[in-house]
XYZ file of C-alpha atoms in Angstrom:
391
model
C -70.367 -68.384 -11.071
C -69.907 -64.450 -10.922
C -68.641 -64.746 -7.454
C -65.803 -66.778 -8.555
C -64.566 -64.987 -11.660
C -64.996 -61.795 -9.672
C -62.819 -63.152 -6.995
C -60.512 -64.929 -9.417
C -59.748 -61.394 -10.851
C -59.135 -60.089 -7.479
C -57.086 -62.541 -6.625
C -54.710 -62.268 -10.183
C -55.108 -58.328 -9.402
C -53.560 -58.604 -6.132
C -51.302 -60.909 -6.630
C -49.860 -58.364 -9.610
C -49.908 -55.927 -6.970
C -48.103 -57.442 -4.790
C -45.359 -58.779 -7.822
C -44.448 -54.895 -8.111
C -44.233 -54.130 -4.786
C -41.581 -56.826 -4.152
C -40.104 -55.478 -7.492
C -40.291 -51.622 -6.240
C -38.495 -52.978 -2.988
C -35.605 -54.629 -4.603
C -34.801 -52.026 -7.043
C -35.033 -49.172 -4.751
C -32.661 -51.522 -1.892
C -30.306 -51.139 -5.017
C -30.678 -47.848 -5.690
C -28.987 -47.365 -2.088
C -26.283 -49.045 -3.009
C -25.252 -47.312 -5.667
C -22.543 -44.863 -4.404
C -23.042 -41.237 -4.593
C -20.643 -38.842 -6.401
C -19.035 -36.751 -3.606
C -20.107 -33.175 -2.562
C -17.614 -30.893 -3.991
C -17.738 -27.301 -2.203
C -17.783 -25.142 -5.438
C -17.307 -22.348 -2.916
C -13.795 -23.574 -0.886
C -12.925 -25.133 -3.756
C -12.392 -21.808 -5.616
C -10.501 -19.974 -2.746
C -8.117 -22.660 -2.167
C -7.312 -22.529 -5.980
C -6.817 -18.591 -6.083
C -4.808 -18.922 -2.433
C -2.496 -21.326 -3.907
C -1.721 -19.067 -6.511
C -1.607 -15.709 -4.840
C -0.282 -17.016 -1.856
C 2.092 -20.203 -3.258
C 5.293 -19.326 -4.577
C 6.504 -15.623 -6.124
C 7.441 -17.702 -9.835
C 4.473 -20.236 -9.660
C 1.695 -16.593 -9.207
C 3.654 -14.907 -11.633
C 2.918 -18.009 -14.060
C -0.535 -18.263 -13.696
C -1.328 -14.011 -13.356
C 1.614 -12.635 -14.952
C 2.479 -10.409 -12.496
C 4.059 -10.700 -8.613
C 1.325 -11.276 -5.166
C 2.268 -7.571 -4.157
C 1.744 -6.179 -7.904
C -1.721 -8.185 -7.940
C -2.833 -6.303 -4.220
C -1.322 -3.346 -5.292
C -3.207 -3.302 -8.454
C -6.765 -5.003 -6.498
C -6.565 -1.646 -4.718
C -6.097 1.029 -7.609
C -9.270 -0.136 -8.437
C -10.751 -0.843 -5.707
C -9.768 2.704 -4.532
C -10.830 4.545 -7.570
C -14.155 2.621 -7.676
C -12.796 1.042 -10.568
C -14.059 -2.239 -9.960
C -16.405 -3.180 -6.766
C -16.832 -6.078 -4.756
C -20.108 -7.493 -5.622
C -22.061 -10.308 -3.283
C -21.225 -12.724 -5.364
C -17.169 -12.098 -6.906
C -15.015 -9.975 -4.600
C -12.806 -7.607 -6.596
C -9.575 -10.419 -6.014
C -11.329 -12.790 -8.251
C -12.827 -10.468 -10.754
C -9.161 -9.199 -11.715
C -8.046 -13.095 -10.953
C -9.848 -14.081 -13.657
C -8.610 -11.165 -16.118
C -5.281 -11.771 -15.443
C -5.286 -15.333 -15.708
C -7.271 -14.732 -19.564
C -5.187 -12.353 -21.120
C -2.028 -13.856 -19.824
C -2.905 -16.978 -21.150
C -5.300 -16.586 -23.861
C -7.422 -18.772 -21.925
C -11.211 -19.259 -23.334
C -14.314 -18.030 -21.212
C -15.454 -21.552 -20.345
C -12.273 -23.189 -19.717
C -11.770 -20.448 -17.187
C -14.953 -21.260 -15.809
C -14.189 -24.883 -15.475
C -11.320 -23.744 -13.747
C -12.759 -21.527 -10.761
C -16.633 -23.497 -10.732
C -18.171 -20.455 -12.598
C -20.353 -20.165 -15.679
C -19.125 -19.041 -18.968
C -21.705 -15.873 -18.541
C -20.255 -14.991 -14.946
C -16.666 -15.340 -16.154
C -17.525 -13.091 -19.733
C -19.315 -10.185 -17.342
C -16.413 -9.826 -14.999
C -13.790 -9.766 -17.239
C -16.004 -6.879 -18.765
C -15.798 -5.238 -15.848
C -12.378 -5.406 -15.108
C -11.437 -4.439 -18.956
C -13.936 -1.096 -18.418
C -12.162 -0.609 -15.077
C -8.356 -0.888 -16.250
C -8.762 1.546 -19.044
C -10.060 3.990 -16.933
C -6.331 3.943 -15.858
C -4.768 4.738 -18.883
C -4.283 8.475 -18.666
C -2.767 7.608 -15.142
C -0.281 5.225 -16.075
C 0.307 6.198 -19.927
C 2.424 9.065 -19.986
C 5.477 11.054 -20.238
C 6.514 11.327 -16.596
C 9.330 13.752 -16.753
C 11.234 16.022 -19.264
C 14.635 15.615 -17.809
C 17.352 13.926 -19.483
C 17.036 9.976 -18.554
C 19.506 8.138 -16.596
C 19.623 5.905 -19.043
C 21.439 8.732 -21.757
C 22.797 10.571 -18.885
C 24.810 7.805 -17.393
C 26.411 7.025 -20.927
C 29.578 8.663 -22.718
C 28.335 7.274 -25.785
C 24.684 8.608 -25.745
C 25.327 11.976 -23.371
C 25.514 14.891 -24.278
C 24.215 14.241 -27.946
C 21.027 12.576 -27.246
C 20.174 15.114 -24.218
C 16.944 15.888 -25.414
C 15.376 12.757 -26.338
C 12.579 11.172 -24.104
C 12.129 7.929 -25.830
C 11.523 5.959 -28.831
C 8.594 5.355 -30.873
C 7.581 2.355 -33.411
C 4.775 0.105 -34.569
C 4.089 -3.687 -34.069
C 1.622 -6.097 -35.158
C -1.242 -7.652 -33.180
C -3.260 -10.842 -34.140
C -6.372 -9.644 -35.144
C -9.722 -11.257 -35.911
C -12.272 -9.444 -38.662
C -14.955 -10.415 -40.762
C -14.091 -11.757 -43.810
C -15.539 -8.646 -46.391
C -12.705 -6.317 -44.719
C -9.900 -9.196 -43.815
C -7.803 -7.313 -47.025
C -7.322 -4.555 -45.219
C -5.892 -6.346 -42.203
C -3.489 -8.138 -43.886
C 0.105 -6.605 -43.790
C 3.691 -7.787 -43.869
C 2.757 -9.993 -41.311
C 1.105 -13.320 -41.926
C -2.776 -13.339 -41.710
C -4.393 -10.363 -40.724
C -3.023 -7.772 -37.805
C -3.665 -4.559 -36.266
C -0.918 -1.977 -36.519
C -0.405 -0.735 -33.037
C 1.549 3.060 -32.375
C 3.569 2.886 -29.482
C 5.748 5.147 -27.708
C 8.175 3.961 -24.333
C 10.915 5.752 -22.572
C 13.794 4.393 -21.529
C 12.582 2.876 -18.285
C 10.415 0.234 -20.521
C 6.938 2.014 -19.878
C 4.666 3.492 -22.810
C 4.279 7.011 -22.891
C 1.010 6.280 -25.444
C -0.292 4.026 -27.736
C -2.857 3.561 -30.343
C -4.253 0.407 -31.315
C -6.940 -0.504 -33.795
C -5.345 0.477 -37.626
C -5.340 -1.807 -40.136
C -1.760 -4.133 -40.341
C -1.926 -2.962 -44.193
C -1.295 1.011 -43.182
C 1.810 2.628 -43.473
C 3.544 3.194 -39.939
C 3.800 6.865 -40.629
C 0.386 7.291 -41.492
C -0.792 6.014 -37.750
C 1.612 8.281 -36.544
C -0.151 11.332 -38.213
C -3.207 10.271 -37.078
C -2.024 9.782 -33.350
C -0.633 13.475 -33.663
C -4.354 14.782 -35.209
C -6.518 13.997 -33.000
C -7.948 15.217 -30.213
C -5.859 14.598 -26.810
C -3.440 12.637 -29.164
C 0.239 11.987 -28.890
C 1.919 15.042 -28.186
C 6.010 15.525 -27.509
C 7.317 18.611 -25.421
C 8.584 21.304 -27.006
C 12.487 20.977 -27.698
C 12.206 16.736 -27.229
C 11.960 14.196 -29.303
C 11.529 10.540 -29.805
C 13.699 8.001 -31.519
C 12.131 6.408 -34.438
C 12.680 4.450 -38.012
C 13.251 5.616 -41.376
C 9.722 4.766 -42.360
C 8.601 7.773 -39.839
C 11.207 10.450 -41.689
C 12.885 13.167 -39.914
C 10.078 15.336 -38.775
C 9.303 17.351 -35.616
C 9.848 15.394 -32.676
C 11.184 12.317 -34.360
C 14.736 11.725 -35.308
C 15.071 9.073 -37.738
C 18.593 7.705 -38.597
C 20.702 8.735 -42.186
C 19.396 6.935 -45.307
C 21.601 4.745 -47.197
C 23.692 4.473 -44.591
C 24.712 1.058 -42.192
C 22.341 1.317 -39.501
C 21.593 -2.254 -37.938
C 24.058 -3.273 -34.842
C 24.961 -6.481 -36.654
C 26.326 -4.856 -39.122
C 28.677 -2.928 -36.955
C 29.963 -6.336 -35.628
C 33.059 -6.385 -37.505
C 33.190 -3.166 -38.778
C 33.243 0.116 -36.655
C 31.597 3.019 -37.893
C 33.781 4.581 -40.752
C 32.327 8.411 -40.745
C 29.970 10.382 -38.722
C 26.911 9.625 -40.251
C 28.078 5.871 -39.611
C 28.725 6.866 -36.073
C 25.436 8.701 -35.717
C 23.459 5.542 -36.989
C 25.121 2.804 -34.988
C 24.103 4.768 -31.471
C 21.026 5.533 -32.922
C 20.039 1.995 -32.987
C 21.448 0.968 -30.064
C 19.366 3.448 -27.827
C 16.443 2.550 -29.921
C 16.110 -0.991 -28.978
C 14.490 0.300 -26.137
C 11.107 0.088 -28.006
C 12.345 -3.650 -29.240
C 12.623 -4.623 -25.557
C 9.541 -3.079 -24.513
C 7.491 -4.821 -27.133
C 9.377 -8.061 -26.421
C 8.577 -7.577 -22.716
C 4.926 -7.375 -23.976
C 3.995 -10.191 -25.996
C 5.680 -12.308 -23.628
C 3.554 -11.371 -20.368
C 0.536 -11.638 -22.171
C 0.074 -14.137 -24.871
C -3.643 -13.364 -25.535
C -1.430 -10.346 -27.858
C 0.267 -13.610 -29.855
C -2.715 -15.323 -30.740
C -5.628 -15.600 -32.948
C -8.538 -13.208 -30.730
C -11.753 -14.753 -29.673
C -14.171 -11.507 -29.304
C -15.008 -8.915 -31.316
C -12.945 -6.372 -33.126
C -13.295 -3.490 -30.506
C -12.492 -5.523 -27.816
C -9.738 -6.542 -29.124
C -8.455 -3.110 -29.208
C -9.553 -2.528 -25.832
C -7.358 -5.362 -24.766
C -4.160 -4.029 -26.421
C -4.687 -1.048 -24.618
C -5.192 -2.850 -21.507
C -2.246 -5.358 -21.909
C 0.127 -1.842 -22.197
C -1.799 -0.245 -18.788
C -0.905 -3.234 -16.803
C 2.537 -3.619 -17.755
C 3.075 -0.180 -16.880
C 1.750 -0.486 -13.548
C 4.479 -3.711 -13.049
C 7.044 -2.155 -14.575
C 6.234 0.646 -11.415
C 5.784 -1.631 -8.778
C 7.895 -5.015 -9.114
C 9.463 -5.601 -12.828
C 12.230 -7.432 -12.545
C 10.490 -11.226 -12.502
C 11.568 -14.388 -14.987
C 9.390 -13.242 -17.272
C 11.019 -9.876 -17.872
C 14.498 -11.903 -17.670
C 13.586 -14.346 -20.515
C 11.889 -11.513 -22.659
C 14.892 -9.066 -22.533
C 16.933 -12.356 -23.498
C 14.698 -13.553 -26.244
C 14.724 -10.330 -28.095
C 17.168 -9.445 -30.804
C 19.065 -6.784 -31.078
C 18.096 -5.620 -34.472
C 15.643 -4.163 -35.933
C 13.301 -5.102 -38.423
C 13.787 -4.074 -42.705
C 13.543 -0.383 -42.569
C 11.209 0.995 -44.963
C 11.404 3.602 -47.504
C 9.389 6.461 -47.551
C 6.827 7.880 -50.329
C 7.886 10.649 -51.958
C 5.212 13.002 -50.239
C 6.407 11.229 -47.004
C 9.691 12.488 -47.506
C 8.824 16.232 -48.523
C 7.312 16.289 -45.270
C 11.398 16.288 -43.416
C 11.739 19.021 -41.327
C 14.810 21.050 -42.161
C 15.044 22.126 -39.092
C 15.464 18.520 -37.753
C 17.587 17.451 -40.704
C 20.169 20.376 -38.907
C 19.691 19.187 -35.636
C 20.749 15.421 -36.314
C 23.988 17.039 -38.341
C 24.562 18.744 -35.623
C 24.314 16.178 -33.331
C 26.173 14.136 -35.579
C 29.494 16.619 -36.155
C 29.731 16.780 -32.498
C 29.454 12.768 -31.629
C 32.264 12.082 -34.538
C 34.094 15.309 -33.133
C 34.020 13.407 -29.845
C 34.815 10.017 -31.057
C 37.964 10.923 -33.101
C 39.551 13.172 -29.958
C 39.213 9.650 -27.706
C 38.885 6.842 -30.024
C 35.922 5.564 -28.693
């Protein structure tokens, strides 16, 4: 009796057995046929994406990096050169600046770029690092006055030569997107909507910046930057007998010329009514050589949209990446800067300025006589000048 229930239980055991085998067969004969997502080559993927770009069509690279093939190599091997940025086993220096490029011209987000090129979000973040780190390092190259002498620019012009012999440039302020915690977002917050940072620049007539500062609050004064960008150590500093163009809100002052007070001073309202006196006269050239720094800001904020839009990192590296926005278009502007996106910015921007401002009292105690004499002077001679031809 044993026997039999022992092999009866054998029997239902194997029997079991042999139920899952045939059930292990036919599920793994459809498991092969099941098709397979294709093997994608992360590797040749990525290069024929960047070729395209850098080797596609002069409009379609400047698109995607902001900037022509032969400024991109030109720029790959500044840094290269200068040790800058190195190739690494696993980025080559191409794709490291590729990938900066392509984020602050578009405002593109660390894992979207990633997507993009088959990297991780980490990968992407550390080499655009790098390449941040390795493009400041060119700012004292790249950000300066380049010559004293007279520019072309006044020098070509009966109606800016010989008055405006001895100025180099203009100077204003603009506002950046910024992004700060919450306990100091008052200070941030200026005539602008939300909250800015108030960035100092200088540019000469050739559309590159002779300096900037970025990083004060959008709430502070445009004149008080400016004192602070002449205080400190290494700061902005004008050659002796020159001067830059700026606002009213800067005063007349040592190296700035600031237009007359109370006086017409925007082109548009010149349209239909020529200058009257010589103060008139003064103002209305004033502001037309002074849209230089209108142009160059335009210029900008169109190249690089990361500067028009709400930042994604912290505070300081968002003031690393004005600084950085202003080194590269310098280095286009010396290389290849006449591209669409020069053409549509110059067209985009308006020819006058924004609402002056009015100084503080102290502000205004601080005019230096000396330059208050030098723009009469200027100004006798220009009205002189434009009575004797009548234009």
């Amino acid at each position: 009796m044993k026997k039999k229930m022992k092999a009866a239980i054998f029997a239902s055991v194997a029997s079991v057995i042999l139920v899952g085998a045939a059930l292990l067969r036919k599920l793994q004969r459809r498991r092969r046929r099941l098709p397979r997502a294709p093997f994608v080559n992360h590797a040749a993927e990525r290069e024929e994406y960047i070729n395209s770009i850098l080797h596609g069509s002069e409009t379609y690279c400047v698109n995607q990096i902001r900037m022509t093939p032969i400024a991109f190599h030109r720029l790959c091997h500044i840094l290269t050169e200068g040790e800058h940025v190195r190739p690494t086993i696993h980025m080559p220096v191409t794709e490291q600046v590729f990938i900066f490029l392509h984020i602050i011209g578009h405002n593109v987000r660390f894992r979207v770029m990633g997507s993009r090129i088959y990297r991780s979000t980490e990968t992407v973040h550390r080499y655009f690092k790098v390449v941040l780190r390795g493009v400041l390092k060119l700012y004292r190259t790249l950000i300066r006055l380049r010559s004293e002498d007279t520019p072309q620019e006044i020098r070509n012009s009966r109606r800016f030569y010989p008055y405006f012999k001895d100025c180099v440039g203009a100077i204003d302020g603009t506002h950046v997107r910024a992004s700060v915690p919450l306990e100091i977002q008052g200070r941030f917050r200026g005539r602008k909507d939300g909250t800015t940072q108030n960035v100092l620049a200088a540019i000469s007539f050739d559309l590159k910046f002779t300096y900037v500062l970025a990083g004060w609050e959008g709430s502070a004064h445009d004149s008080r930057v400016l004192n602070d960008a002449f205080a400190r150590p290494g700061g902005f500093s004008i050659p002796n007998g020159k001067y830059y163009l700026g606002d009213a809100g800067y005063g007349n002052k040592n190296g700035i010329l600031s237009p007359y007070r109370s006086v017409r001073y925007h082109l548009k309202e010149f349209s239909d009514h020529p200058p009257e006196n010589e103060k008139e006269l003064f103002n209305l050239r004033h502001s037309s050589l002074r849209t230089t720094i209108e142009r160059g800001f335009g210029v900008l904020k169109k190249r690089f949209r990361v500067l028009d839009a709400e930042p994604f990192w912290s505070f300081e590296t968002q003031v690393k990446v004005v600084l950085a926005c202003c080194v590269v278009h310098n280095h286009i502007m010396g290389v290849e800067p006449h591209d669409h996106i020069m053409e549509a910015a110059m067209n985009e921007v308006e020819s006058s300025d924004p609402h002056q401002e009015t100084q503080s009292r102290r502000e205004s105690i601080e005019d230096s006589r000396l330059w208050n004499a030098k723009r009469d002077e200027i100004c006798q001679a220009m009205w002189s000048d434009y009575i004797r031809s009548g234009e």
